[in-house]
Short mmCIF file of C-alpha atoms in Angstrom, two decimals:
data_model
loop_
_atom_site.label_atom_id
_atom_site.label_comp_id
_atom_site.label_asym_id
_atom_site.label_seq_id
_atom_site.Cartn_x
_atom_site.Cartn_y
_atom_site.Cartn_z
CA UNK E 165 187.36 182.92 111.48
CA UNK E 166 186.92 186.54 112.81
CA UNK E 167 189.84 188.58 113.98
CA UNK E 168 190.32 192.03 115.82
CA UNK E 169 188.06 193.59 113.26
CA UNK E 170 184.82 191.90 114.42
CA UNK E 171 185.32 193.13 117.76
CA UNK E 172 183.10 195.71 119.27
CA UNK E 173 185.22 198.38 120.52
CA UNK E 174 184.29 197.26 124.59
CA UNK E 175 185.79 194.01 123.69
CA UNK E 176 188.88 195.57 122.03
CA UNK E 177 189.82 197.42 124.27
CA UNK E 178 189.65 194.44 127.33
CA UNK E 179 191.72 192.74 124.54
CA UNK E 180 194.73 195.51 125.10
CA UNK E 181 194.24 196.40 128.93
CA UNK E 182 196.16 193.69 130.50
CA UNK E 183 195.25 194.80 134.14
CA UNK E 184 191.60 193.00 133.54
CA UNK E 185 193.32 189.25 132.52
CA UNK E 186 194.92 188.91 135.77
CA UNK E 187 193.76 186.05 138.35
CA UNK E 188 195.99 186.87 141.05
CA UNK E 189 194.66 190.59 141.84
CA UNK E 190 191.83 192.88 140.93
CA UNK E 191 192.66 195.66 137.64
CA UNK E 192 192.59 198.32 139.87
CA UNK E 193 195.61 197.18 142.33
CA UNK E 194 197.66 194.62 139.71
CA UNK E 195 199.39 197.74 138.17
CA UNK E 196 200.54 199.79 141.19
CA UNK E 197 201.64 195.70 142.61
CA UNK E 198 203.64 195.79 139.25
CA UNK E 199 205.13 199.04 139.61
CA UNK E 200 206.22 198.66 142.67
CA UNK E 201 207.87 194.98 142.55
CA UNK E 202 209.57 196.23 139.53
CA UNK E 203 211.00 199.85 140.95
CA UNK E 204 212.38 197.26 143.84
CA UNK E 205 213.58 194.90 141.59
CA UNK E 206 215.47 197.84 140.34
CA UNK E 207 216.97 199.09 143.78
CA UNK E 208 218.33 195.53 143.70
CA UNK E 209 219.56 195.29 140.25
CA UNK E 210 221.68 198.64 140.86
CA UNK E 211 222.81 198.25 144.67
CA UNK E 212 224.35 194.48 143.16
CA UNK E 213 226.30 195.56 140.21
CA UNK E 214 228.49 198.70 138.78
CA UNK E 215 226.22 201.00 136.73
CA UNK E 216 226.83 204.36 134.71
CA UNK E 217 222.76 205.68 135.49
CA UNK E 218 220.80 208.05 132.94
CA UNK E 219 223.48 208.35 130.04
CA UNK E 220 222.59 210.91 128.09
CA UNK E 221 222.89 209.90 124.00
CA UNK E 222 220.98 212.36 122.68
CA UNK E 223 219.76 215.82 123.62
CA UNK E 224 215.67 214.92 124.25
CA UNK E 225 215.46 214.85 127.96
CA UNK E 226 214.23 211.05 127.94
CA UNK E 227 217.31 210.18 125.69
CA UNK E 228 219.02 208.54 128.62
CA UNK E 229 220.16 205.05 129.28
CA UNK E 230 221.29 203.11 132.25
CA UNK E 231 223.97 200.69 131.75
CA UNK E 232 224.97 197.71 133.75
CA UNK E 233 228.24 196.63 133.60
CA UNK E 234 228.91 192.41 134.36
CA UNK E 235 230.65 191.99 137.36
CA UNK E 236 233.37 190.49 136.12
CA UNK E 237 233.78 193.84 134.16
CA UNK E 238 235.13 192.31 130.41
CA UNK E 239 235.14 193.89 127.79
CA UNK E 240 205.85 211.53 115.36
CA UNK E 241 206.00 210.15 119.12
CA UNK E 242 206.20 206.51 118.34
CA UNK E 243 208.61 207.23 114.91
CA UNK E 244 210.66 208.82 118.03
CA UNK E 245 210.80 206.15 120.65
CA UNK E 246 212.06 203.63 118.27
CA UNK E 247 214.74 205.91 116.68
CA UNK E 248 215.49 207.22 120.01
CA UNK E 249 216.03 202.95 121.05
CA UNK E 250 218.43 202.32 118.19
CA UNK E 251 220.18 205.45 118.65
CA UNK E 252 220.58 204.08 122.34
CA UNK E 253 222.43 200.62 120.68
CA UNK E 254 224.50 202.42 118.11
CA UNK E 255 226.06 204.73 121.21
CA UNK E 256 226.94 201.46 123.10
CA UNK E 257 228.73 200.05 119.84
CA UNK E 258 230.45 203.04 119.35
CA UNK E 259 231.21 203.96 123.40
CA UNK E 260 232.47 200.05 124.39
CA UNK E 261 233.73 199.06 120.60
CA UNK E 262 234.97 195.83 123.16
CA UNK E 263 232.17 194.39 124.39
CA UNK E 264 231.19 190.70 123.65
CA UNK E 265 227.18 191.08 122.74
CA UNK E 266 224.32 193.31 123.39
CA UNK E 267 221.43 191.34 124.28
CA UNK E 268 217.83 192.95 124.49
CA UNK E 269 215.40 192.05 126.52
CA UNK E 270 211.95 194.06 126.76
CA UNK E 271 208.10 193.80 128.30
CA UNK E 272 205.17 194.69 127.09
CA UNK E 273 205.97 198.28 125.07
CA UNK E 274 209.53 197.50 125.46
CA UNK E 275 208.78 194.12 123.85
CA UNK E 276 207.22 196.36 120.62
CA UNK E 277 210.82 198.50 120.87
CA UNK E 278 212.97 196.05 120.90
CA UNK E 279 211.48 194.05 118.06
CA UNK E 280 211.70 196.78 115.95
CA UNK E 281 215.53 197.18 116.63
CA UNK E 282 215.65 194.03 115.06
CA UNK E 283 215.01 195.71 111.28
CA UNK E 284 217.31 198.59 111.65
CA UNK E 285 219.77 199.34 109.08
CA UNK E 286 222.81 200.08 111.05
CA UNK E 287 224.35 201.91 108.10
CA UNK E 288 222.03 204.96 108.64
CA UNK E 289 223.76 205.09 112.32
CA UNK E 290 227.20 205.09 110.56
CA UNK E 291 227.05 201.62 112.33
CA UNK E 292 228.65 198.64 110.76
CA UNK E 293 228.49 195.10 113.13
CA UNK E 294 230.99 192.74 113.20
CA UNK E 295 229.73 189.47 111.11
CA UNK E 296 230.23 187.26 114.10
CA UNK E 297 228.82 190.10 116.45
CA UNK E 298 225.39 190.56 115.14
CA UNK E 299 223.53 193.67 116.26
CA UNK E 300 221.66 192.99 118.87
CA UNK E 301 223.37 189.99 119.22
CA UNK E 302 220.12 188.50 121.01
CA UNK E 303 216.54 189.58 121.58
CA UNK E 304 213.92 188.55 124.48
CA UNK E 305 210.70 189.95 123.02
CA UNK E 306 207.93 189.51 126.37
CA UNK E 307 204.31 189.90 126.45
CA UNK E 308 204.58 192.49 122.96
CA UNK E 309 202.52 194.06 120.54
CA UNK E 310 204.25 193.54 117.31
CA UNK E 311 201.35 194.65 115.06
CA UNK E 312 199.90 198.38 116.49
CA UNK E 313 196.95 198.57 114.14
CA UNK E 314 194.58 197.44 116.62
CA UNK E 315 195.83 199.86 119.33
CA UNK E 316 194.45 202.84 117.01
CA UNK E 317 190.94 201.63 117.80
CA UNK E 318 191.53 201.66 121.94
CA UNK E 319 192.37 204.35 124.90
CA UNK E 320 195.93 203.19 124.75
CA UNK E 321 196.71 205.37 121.27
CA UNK E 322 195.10 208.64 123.26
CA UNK E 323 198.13 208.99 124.53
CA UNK E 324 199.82 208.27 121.33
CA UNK E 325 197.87 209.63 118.82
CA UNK E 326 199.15 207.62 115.93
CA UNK E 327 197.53 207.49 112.50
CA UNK E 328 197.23 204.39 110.74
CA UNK E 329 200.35 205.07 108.32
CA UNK E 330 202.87 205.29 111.41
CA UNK E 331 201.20 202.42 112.99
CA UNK E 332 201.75 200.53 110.22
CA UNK E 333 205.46 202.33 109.81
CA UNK E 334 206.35 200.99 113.50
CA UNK E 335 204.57 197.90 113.57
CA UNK E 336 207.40 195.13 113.54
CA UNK E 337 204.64 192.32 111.82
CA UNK E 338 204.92 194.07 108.69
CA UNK E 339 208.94 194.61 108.58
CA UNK E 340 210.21 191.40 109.07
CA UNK E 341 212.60 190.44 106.59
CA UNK E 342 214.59 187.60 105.75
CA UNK E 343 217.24 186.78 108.36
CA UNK E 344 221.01 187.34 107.07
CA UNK E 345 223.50 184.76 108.02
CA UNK E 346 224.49 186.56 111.20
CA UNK E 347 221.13 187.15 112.41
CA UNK E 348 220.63 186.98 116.41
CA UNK E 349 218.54 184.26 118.01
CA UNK E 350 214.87 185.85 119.10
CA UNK E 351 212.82 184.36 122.03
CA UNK E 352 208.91 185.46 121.91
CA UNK E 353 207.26 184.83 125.19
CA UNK E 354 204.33 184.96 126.44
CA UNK E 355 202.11 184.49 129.69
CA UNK E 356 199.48 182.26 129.91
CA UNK E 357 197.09 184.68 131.33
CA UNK E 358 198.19 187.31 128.52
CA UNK E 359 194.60 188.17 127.01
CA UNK E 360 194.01 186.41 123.94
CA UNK E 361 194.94 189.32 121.53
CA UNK E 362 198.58 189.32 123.46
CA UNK E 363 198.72 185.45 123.08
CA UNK E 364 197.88 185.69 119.02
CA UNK E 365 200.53 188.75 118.09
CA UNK E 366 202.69 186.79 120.24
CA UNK E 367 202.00 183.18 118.25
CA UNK E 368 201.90 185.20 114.74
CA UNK E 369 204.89 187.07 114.82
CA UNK E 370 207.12 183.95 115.80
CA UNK E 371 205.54 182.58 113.04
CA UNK E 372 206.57 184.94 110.61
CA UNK E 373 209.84 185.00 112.00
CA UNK E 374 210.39 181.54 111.51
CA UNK E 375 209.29 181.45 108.09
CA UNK E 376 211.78 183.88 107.54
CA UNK E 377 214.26 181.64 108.40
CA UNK E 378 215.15 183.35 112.11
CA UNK E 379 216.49 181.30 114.89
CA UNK E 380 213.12 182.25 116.87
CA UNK E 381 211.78 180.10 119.83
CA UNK E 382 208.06 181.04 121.34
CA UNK E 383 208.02 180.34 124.80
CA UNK E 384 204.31 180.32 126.56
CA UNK E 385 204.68 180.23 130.51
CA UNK E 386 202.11 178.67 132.33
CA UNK E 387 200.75 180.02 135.85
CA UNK E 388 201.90 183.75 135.01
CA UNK E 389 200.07 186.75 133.64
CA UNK E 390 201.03 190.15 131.57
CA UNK E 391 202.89 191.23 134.89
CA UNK E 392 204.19 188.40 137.22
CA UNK E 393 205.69 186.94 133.43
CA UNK E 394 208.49 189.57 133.78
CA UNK E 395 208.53 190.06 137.67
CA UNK E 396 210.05 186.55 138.30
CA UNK E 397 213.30 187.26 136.42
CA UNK E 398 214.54 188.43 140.15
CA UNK E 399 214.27 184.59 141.00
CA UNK E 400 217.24 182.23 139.61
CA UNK E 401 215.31 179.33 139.69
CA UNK E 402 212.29 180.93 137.10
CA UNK E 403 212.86 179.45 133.88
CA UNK E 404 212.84 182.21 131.89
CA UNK E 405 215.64 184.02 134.36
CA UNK E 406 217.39 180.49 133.02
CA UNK E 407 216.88 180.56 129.03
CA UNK E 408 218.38 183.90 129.17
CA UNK E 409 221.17 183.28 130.77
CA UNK E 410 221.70 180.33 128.74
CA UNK E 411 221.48 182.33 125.80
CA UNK E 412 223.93 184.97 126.82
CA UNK E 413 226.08 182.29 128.19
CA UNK E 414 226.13 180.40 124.63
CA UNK E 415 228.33 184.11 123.00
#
């Protein structure tokens, strides 16, 4: 059975450019559609709720968070995106020591980020969780890329210029460990008109998960692609929008 490795380099790089799976619009509109339901999803998101925007914890000039607050108001470049991500959850622990849960939830990229928040050891962040507050205390992994090895090979890693050691260093496939009592619950999803290379990391990292003994659920949503898959949570009735607040709901 042939894997990435057989591929010719055209192919691989179709396998990572999610703009050319798509059946709803052409590669060369589907992104700047994306961007632009999103940035109004966001409008939305922030005109609805109370929010402290672009919190600066730490002094890089993208180390910034926003944070949305319920309504009810209770309680090398890659090596530096994912340190800069759990630095980002230890400041939350440490700035709202109340709060019930942090819950991640992250597309694409963010998908890659937030699974690798998963195998963080909190100590080094002069972090220590609560046992029956797990940090994160639940994790919504979308459309990812959990093993970055075959990124080296396409355009997407001239931006990032990673070598195969901190590919391998930041690739969450080959750091999962086994879950601790208090581990959080993980949801994998992933669109039915993801290419096939989205669909398999997808498939194979729940699997390892599981036989890890995580609480991990794959989720594969028919009728949506790479983009529409994350665009929907704005509607109540989309049943993704649903599992998570049934998850969040269950703290």
């Amino acid at each position: 059975m042939g894997g990435w490795r057989d591929m010719s380099a055209e192919a691989l790089e179709d396998q990572y450019s999610p703009s050319r799976w798509s059946p709803r619009l052409d590669r060369d509109t589907i992104i700047d559609a994306h961007l632009a339901v999103t940035a109004a999803g966001t409008e939305r998101a922030r005109a609805s709720a109370q929010t402290s925007l672009h919190v600066p914890y730490g002094k890089g000039d993208r180390e910034k968070l926003d944070i949305y607050f319920p309504t009810d108001h209770s309680g090398s470049h890659m090596d530096t995106m994912v340190l800069q991500v759990r630095r980002s959850l230890a400041f939350l622990v440490e700035q709202y020591p109340e709060i019930r849960g942090i819950y991640l939830c992250g597309h694409s990229a963010g998908a890659h980020l937030a699974a690798m928040v998963l195998f963080t050891d909190w100590t080094e962040f002069h972090v220590v969780p609560d046992i029956k507050v797990p940090l994160p205390s639940g994790a919504v992994l979308v459309s990812g890329v959990y093993d970055l090895e075959p990124i080296l090979h396409t355009y997407v890693n001239d931006a990032l210029n990673m070598s195969r050691e901190v590919a391998q260093r930041n690739s969450p496939m080959r750091h999962v460990a086994p879950a601790v009592p208090a581990a959080c619950e993980v949801l994998v999803v992933v669109a039915q008109h993801d290419s096939p290379e989205f669909r398999r990391q997808s498939q194979e990292y729940s699997q390892a998960l599981r036989a890890a003994g995580w609480s991990v659920s794959l989720l594969d949503l028919a009728g949506v692609d790479h983009f529409d898959v994350i665009e929907k949570l704005s509607e109540n009735s989309y049943i993704l929008t649903q599992v998570i607040l049934n998850m969040i709901s269950r703290a």
